[in-house]
CSV table of C-alpha atoms and ligand atoms in Angstrom, one decimal:
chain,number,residue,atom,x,y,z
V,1,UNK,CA,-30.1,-14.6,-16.9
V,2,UNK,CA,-30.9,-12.3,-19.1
V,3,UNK,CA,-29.1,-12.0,-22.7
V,4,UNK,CA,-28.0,-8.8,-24.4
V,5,UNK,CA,-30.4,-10.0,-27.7
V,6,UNK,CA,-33.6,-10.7,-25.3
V,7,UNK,CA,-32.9,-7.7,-23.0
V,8,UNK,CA,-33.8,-5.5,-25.8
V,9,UNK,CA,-36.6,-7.4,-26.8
V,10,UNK,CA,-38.4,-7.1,-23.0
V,11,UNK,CA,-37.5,-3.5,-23.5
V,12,UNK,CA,-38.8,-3.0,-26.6
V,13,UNK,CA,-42.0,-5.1,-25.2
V,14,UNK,CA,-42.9,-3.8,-21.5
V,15,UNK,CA,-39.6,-1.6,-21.0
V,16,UNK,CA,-39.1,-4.8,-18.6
V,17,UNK,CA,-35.3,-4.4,-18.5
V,18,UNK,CA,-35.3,-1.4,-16.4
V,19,UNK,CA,-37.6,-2.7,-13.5
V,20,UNK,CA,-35.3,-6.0,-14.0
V,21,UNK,CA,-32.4,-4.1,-12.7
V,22,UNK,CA,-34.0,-2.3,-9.9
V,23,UNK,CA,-33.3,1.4,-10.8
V,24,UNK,CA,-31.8,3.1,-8.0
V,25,UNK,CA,-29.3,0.1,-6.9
V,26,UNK,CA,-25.8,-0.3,-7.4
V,27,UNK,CA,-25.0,-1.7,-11.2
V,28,UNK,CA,-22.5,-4.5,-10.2
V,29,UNK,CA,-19.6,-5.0,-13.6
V,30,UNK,CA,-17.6,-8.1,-13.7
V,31,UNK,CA,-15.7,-8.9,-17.1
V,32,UNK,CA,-12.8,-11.1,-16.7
V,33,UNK,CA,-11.8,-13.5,-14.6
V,34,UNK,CA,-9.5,-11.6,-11.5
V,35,UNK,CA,-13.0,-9.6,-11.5
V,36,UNK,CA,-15.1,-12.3,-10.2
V,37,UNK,CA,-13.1,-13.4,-6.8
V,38,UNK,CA,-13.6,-9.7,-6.5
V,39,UNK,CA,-17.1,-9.6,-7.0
V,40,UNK,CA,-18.0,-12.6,-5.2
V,41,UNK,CA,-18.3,-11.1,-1.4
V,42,UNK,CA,-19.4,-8.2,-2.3
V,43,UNK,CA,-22.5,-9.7,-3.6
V,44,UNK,CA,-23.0,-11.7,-1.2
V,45,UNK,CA,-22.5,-8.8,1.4
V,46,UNK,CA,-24.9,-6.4,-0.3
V,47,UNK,CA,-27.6,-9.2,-1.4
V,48,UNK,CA,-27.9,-10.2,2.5
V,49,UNK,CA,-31.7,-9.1,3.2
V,50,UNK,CA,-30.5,-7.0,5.8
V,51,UNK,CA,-28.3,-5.3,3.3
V,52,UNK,CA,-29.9,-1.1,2.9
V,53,UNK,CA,-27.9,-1.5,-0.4
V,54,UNK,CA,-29.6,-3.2,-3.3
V,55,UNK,CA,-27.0,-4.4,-6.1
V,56,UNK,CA,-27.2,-6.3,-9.5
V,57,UNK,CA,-24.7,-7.9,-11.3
V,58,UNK,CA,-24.4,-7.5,-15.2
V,59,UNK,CA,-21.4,-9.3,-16.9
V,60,UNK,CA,-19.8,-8.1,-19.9
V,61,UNK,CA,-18.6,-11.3,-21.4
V,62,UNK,CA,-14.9,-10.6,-22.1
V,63,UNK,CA,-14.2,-13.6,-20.6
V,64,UNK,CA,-17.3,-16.7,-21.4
V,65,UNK,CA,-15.0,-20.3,-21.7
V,66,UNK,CA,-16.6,-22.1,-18.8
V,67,UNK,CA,-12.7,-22.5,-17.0
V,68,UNK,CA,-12.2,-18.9,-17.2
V,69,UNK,CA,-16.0,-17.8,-16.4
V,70,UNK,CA,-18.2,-20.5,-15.4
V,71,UNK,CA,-16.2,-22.3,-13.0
V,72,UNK,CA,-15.5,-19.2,-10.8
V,73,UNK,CA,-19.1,-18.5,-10.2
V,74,UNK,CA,-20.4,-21.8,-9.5
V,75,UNK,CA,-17.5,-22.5,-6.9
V,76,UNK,CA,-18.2,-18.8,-5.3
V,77,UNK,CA,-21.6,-18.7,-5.2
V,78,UNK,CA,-21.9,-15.9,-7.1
V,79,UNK,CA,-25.3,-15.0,-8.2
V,80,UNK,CA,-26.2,-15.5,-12.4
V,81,UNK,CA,-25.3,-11.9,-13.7
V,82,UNK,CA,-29.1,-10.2,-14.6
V,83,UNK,CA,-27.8,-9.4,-17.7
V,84,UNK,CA,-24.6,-10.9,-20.3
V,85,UNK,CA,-23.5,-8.2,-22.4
V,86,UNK,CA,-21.4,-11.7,-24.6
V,87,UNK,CA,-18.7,-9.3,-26.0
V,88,UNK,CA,-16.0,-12.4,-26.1
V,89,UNK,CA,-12.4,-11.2,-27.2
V,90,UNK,CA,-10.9,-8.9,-29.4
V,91,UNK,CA,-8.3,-6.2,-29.8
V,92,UNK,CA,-8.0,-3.7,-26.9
V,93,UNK,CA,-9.9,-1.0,-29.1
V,94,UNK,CA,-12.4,-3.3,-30.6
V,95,UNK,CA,-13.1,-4.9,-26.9
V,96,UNK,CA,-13.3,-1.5,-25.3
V,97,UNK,CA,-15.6,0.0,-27.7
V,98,UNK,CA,-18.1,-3.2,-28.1
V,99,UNK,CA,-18.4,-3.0,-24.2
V,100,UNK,CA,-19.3,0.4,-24.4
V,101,UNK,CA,-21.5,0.3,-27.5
V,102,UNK,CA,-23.7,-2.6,-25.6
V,103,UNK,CA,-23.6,-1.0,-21.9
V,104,UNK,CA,-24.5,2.1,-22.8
V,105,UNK,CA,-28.4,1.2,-23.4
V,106,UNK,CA,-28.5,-1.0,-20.7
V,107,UNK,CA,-27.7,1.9,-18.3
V,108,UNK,CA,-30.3,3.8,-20.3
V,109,UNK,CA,-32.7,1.6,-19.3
V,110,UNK,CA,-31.7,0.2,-15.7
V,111,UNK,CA,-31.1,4.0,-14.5
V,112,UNK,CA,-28.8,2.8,-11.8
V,113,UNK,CA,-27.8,5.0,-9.0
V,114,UNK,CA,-24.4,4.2,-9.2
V,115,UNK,CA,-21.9,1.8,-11.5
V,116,UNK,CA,-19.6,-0.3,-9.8
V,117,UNK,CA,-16.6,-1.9,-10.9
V,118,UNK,CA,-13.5,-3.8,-10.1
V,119,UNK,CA,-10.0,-4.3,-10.8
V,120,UNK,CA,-7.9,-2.8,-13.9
V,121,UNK,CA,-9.3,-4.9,-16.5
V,122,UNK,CA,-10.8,-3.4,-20.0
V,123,UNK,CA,-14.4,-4.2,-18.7
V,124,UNK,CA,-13.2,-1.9,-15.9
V,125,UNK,CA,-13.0,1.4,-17.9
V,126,UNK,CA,-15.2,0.7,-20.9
V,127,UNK,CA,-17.9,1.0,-18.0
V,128,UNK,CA,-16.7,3.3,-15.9
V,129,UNK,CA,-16.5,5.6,-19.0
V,130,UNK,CA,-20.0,5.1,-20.1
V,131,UNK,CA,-21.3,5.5,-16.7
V,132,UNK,CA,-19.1,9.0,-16.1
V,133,UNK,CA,-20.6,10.4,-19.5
V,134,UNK,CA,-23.7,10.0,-18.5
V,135,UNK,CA,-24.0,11.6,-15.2
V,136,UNK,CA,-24.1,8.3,-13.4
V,137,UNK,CA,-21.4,8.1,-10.2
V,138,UNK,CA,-18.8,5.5,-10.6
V,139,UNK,CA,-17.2,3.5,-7.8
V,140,UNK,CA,-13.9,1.5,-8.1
V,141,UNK,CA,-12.9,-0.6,-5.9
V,142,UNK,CA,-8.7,-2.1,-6.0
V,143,UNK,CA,-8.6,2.0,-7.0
V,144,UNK,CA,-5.7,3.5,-6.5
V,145,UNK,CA,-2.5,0.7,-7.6
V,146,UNK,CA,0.1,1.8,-9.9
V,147,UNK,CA,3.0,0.0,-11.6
V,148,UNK,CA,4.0,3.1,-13.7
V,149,UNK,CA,4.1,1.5,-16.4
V,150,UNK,CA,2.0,3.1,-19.0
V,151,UNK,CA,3.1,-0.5,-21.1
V,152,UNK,CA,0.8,-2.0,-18.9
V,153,UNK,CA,-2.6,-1.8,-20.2
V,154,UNK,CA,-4.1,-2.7,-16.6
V,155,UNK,CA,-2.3,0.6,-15.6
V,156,UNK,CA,-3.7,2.8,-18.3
V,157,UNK,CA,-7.5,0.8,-16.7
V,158,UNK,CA,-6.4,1.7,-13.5
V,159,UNK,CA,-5.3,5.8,-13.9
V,160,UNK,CA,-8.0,6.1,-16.5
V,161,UNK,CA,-11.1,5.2,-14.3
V,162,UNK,CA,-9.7,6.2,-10.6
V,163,UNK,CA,-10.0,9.6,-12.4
V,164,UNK,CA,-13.7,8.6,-13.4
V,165,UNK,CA,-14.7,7.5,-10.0
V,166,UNK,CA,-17.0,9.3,-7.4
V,167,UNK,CA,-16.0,6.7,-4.5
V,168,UNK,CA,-12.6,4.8,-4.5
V,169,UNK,CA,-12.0,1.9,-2.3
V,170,UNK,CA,-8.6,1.2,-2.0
V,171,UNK,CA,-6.6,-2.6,-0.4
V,172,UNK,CA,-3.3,-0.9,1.0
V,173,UNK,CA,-2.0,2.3,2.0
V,174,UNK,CA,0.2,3.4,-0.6
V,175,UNK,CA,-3.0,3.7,-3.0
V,176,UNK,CA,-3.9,6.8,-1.2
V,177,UNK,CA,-0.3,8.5,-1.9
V,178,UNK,CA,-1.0,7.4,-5.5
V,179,UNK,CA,-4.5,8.8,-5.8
V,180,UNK,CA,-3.5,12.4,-3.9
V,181,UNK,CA,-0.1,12.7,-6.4
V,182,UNK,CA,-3.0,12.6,-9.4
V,183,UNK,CA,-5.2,14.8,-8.0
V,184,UNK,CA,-7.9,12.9,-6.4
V,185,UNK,CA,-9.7,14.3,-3.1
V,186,UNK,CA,-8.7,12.0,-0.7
V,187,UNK,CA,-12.5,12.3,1.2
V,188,UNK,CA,-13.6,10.4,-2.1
V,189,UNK,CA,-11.4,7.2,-1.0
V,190,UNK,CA,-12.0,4.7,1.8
V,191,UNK,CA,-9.3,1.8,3.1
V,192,UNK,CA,-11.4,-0.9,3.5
V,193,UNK,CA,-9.1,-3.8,2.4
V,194,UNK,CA,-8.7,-6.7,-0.3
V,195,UNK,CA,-11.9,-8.3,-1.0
V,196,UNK,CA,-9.9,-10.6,-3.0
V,197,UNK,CA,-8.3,-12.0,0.5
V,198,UNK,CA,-12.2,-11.8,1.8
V,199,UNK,CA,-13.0,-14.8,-0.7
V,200,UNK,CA,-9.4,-16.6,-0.1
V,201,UNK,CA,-10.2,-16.6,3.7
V,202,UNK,CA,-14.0,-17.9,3.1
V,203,UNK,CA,-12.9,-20.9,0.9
V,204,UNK,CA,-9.7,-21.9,2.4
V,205,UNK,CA,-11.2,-25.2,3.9
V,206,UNK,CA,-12.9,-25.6,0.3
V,207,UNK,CA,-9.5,-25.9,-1.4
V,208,UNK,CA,-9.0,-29.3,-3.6
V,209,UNK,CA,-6.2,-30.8,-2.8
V,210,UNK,CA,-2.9,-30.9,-5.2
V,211,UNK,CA,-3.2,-34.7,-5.5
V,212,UNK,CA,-6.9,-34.2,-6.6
V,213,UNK,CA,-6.0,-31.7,-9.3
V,214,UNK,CA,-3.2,-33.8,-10.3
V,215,UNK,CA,-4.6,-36.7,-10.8
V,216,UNK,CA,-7.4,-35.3,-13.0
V,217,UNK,CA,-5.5,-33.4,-15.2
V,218,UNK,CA,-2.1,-35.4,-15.5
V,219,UNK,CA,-1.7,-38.5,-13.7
V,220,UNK,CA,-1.1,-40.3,-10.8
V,221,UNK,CA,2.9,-40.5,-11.2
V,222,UNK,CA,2.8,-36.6,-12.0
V,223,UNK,CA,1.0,-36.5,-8.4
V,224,UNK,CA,3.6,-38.6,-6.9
V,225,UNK,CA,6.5,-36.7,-7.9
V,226,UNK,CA,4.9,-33.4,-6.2
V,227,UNK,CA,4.5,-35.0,-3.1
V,228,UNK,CA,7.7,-33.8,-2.4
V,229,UNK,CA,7.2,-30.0,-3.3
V,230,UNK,CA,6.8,-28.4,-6.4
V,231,UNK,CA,6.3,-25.1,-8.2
V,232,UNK,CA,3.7,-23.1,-9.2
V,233,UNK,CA,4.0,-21.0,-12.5
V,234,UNK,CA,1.4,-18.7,-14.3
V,235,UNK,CA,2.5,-16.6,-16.9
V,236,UNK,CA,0.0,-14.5,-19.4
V,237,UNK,CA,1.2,-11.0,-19.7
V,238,UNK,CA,1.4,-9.7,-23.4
V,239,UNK,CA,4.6,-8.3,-22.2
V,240,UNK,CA,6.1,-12.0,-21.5
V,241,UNK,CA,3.8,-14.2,-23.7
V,242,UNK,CA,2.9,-12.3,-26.9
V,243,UNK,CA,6.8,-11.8,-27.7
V,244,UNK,CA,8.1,-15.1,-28.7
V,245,UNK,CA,11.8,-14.7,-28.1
V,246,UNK,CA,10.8,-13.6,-24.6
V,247,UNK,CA,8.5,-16.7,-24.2
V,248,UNK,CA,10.9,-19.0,-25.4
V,249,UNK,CA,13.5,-17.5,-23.3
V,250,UNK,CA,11.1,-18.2,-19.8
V,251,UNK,CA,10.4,-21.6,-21.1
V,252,UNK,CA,13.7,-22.1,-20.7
V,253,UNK,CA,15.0,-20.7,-17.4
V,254,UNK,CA,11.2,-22.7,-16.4
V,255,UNK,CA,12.9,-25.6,-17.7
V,256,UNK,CA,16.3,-25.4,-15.7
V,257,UNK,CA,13.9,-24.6,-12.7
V,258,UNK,CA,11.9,-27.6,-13.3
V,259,UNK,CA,15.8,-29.3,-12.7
V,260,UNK,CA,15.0,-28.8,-9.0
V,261,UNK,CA,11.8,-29.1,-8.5
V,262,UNK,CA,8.9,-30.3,-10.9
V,263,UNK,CA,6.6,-27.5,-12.4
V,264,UNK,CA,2.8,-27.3,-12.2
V,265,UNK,CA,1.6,-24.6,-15.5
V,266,UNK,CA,-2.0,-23.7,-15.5
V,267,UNK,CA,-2.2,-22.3,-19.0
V,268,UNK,CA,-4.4,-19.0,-19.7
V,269,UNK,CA,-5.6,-19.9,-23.5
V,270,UNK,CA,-3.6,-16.5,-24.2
V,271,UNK,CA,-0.8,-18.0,-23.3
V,272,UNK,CA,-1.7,-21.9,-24.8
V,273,UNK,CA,-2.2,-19.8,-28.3
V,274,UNK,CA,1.0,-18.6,-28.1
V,275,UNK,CA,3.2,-21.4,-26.9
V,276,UNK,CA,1.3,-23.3,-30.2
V,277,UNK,CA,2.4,-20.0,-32.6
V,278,UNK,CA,5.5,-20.3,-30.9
V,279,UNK,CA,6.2,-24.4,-31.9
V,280,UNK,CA,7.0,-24.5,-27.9
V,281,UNK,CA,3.7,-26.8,-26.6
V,282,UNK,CA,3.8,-29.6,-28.1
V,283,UNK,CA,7.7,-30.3,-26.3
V,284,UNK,CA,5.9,-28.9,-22.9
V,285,UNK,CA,3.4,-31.4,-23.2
V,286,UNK,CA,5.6,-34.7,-23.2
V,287,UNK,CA,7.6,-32.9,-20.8
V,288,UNK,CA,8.3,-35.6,-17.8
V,289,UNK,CA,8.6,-32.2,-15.1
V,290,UNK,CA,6.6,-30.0,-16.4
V,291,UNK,CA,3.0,-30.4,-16.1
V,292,UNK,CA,0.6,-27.9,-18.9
V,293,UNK,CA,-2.9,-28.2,-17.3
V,294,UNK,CA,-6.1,-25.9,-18.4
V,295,UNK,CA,-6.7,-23.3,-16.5
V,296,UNK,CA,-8.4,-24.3,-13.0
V,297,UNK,CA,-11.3,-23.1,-11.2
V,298,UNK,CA,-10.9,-21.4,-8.1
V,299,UNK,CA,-10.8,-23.6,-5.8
V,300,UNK,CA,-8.2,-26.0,-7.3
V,301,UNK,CA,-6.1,-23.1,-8.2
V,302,UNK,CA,-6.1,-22.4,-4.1
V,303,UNK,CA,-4.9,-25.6,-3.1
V,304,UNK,CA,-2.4,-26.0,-5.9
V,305,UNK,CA,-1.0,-22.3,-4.3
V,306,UNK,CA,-1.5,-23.4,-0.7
V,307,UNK,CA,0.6,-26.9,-1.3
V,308,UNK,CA,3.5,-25.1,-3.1
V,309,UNK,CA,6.7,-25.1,-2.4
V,310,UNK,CA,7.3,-21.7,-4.4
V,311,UNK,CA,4.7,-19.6,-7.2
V,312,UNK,CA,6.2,-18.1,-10.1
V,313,UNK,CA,3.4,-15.9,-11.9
V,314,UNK,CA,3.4,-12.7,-13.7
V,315,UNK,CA,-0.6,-12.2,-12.4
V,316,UNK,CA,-1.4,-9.6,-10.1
V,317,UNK,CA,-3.8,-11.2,-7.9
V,318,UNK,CA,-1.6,-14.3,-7.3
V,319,UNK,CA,0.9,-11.7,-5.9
V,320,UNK,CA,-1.8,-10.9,-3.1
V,321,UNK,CA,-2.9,-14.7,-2.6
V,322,UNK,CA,0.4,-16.0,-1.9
V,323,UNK,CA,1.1,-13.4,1.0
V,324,UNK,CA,-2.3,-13.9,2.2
V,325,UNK,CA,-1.0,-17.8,2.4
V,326,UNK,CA,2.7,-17.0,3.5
V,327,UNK,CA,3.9,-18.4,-0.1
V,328,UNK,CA,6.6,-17.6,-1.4
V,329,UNK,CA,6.2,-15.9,-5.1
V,330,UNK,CA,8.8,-15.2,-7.4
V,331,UNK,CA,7.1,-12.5,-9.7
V,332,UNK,CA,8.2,-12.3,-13.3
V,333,UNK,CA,8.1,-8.8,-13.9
V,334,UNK,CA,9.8,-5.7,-14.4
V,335,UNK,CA,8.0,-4.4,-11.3
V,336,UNK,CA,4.3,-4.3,-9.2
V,337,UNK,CA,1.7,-1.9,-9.1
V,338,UNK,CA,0.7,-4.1,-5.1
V,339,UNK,CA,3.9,-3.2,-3.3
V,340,UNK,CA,2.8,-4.3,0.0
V,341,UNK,CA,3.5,-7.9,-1.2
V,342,UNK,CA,7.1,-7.0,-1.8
V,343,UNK,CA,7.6,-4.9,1.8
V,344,UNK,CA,5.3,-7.0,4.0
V,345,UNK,CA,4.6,-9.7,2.1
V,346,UNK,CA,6.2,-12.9,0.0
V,347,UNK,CA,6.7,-11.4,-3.0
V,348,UNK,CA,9.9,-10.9,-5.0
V,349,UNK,CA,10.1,-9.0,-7.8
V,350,UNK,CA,12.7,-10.3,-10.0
V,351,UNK,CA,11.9,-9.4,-14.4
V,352,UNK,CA,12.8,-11.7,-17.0
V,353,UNK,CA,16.6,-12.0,-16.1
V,354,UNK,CA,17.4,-15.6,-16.3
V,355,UNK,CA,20.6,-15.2,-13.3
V,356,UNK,CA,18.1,-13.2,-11.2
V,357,UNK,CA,15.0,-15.6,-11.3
V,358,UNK,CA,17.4,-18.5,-10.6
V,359,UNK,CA,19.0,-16.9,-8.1
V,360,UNK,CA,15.4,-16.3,-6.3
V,361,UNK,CA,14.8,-19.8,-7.0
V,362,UNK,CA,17.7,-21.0,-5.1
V,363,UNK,CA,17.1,-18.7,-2.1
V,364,UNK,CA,13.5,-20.5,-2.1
V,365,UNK,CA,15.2,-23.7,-2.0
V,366,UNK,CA,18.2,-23.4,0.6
V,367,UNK,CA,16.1,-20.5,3.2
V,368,UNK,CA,12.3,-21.6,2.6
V,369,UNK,CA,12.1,-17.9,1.2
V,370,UNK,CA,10.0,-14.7,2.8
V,371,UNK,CA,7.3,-15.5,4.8
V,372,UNK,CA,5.8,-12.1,5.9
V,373,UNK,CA,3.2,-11.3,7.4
V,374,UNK,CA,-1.0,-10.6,6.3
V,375,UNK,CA,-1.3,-7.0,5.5
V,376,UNK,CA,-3.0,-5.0,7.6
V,377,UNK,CA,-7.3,-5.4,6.8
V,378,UNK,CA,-6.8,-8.1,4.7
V,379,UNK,CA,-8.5,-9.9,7.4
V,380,UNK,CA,-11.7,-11.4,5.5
V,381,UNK,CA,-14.2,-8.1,6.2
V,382,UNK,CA,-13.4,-5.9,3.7
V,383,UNK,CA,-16.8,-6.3,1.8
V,384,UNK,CA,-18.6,-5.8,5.0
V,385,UNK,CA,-16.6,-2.4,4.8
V,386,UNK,CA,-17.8,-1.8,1.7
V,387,UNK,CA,-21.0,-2.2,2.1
V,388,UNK,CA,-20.9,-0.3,5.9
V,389,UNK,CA,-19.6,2.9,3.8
V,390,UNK,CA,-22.2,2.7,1.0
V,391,UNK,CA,-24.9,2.2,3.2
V,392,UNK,CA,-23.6,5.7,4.7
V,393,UNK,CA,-23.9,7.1,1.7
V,394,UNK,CA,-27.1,6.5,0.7
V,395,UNK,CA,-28.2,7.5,4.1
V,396,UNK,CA,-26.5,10.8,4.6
V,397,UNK,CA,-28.5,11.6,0.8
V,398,UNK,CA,-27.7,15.1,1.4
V,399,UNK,CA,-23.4,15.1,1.0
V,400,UNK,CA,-23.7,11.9,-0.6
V,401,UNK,CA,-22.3,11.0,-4.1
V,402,UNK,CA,-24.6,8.4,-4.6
V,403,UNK,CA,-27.9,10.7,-3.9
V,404,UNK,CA,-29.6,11.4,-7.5
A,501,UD1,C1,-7.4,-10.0,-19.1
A,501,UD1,C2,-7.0,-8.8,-18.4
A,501,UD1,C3,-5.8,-9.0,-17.5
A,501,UD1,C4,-6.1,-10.2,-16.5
A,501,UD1,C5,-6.5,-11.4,-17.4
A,501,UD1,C6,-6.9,-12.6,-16.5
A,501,UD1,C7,-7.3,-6.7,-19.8
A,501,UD1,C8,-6.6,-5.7,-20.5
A,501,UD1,N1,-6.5,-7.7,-19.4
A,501,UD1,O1,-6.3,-10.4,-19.9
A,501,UD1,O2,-5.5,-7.9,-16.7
A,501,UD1,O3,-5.0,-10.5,-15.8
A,501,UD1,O4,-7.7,-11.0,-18.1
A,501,UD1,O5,-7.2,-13.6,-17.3
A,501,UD1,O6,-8.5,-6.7,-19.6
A,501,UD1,N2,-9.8,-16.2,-24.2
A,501,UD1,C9,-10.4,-17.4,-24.2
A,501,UD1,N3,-11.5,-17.6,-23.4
A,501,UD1,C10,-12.0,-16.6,-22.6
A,501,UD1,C11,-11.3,-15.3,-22.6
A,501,UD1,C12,-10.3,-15.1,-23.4
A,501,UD1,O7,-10.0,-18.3,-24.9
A,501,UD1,O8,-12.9,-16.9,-21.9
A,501,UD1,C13,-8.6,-15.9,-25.1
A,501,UD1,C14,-8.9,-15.3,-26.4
A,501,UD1,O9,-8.1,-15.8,-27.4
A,501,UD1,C15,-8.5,-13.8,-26.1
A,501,UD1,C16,-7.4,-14.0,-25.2
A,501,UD1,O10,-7.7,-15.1,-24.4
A,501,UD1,O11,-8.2,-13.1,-27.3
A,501,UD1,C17,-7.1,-12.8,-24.3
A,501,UD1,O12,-8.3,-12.5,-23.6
A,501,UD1,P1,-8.5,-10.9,-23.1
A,501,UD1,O13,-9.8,-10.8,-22.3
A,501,UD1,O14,-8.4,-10.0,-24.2
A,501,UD1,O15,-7.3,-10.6,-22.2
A,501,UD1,P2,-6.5,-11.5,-21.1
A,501,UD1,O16,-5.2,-11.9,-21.6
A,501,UD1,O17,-7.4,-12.7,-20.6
């Protein structure tokens, strides 16, 4: 892999960079970590030899710890991004603007036929906007979801660079009513599916057991005690972590919860930060039901979901898994910008109210909660889709949107 600091220097040297990112493929963006399950078959669909569609992968760094970045690509295979853009954290405007600041050259000197990019995250726009502005097409693919909840800043992503996009690929139905009601021309947008249930179904058998996880990140006793079921929580929304009388108010309904049935808590380091501000993780970590553990890699994270009793999460892509698995999750938010998972799938959507998430709880544990059904294409093919429709674009040159 390439870094940002010797990407300039090849340029500067033998203008390297440019034939290092194959002008005329597909500019592949990842960022954060919901990007790179994403990402994964996609790459692997348009890297197969007998792919027309040549793609590169350049990551923008916004997330680098090797649990949150590291970890995903070496359990999905994912190919070493050509080039790092290393733009780590910061404030939304600071992140956003560094992202832009360092793609911008890089598109200057790959001259890409068209920029890619996933999901709602700030990598997501910075790109998409730096790619619009400079004549090159932009294709999103999860386009189309809406919470409407201009709160959100994923939404504000997600509006934002659907109206940037040439070619919008879409995982349910609804997205299409979302994207005409803004304007969109619905010939731009395709249905091709979740690729985020493509790399679910592919690593299903891969998934490390609960006891596994367990037992290297708590102990053998904490193991034991989840035999017997257990719950899963996530929780790293600004809107429920950042706010510490709303954090210490979910610690606490987690902790009458954990009452019932003993509590499993990945921690995002967003959220680790602010439990320590908030005085609250020190007591969570001698806690004799409630287990803190780092965030996991991919595939732990799938068997600690698929050996669940119930998930309580406020992330958006654990909303999709859990139908996908025919888990129930309990979703601590206001609302949901993937309504399928509420009509067809597992999903309830029940805010911060203490009475209503215990109440969802306690459904869980006397009915065995909502077991839906898989929505329709999430059936494992939709990078094969993908790929099917870009190849048709590059073929039919002359209507195309990807014909420079
Ligand atoms: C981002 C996405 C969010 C997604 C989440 C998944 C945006 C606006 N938000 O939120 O939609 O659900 O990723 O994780 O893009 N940090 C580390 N190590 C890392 C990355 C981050 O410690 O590798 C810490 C830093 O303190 C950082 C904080 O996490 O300031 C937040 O990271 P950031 O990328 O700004 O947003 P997320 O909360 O992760």
């Amino acid at each position: 892999m390439v870094s940002r600091g010797q990407l300039s220097q090849l340029a500067k040297e033998s203008n390297l960079a440019g034939s290092y990112l194959s002008s005329g493929s597909i500019m592949c963006v990842v960022g954060a970590r919901p990007n790179f399950m994403k990402i994964a078959p996609l790459m692997a669909a348009l890297n197969d030899p007998k792919s027309p569609v040549p793609a590169t992968l350049v990551h923008t760094g916004q997330h680098y710890d090797d649990a949150m970045k590291d970890a995903f690509f070496n359990q999905l295979g994912i190919p070493e991004p050509q080039v790092d853009l290393e733009v780590g954290s910061g404030s939304h405007a600071v992140q956003t603007a560094e992202i832009m600041r360092r793609f911008e050259p890089l598109l200057d000197q790959a001259r890409p036929r068209a920029v890619l990019v996933v999901g709602d995250v700030n990598s997501t726009i910075a790109c998409a906007l730096v790619a619009a502005k400079k004549g090159v097409p932009v294709i999103h693919v999860e386009a189309g979801l809406r919470s409407f909840d201009r709160g959100m800043p994923e939404e504000i992503n997600r509006v934002l660079t659907d109206q940037l996009s040439e070619l919008l690929f879409t995982t349910e139905a609804t997205a299409l009513d979302n994207l005409r009601r803004e304007g969109i021309d619905e010939n731009r947008v395709h249905f091709v599916g979740n690729l985020m249930i493509d790399t679910l179904l592919h690593n299903k058998a891969k998934a490390v057991p609960m006891a596994t996880t367990m037992r290297a990140h708590v102990n053998a006793e904490a193991s034991s005690l989840c035999d017997s079921g257990y719950n899963v929580l996530t929780m790293h929304r600004p809107s429920n972590v950042d706010d510490t009388a709303m954090l210490r108010h979910l610690m606490h309904v987690v902790e009458r919860i954990s009452e019932h049935l003993p509590v499993v808590f990945p921690v995002h380091p967003r959220s680790r930060q602010a439990l320590q501000n908030a005085g609250l993780w020190d007591g969570l970590r001698s806690h004799d039901r409630i287990f803190p553990v780092p965030p996991l890699g991919y595939l732990e994270m799938l068997g600690l979901m698929m050996e669940a009793t119930m998930v309580l999460t406020d992330s958006g892509g654990m909303q999709e898994e859990t139908t996908a698995l025919g888990v129930p999750c309990i979703t601590l938010r206001e609302n949901t910008e993937r309504p399928i998972t509420v009509e067809q799938g597992t999903n309830t959507v029940v805010g911060r109210d203490a009475t209503r998430i215990m109440a969802a709880v306690e459904d869980v544990l006397s009915t065995g909660g909502k077991r839906g059904q898989r929505p329709e294409l999430w059936d494992g093919k939709a990078a094969l889709r993908i790929r099917d429709c870009l190849a048709q674009c590059y073929a039919d040159a002359g209507r195309s949107v990807l014909a420079r």
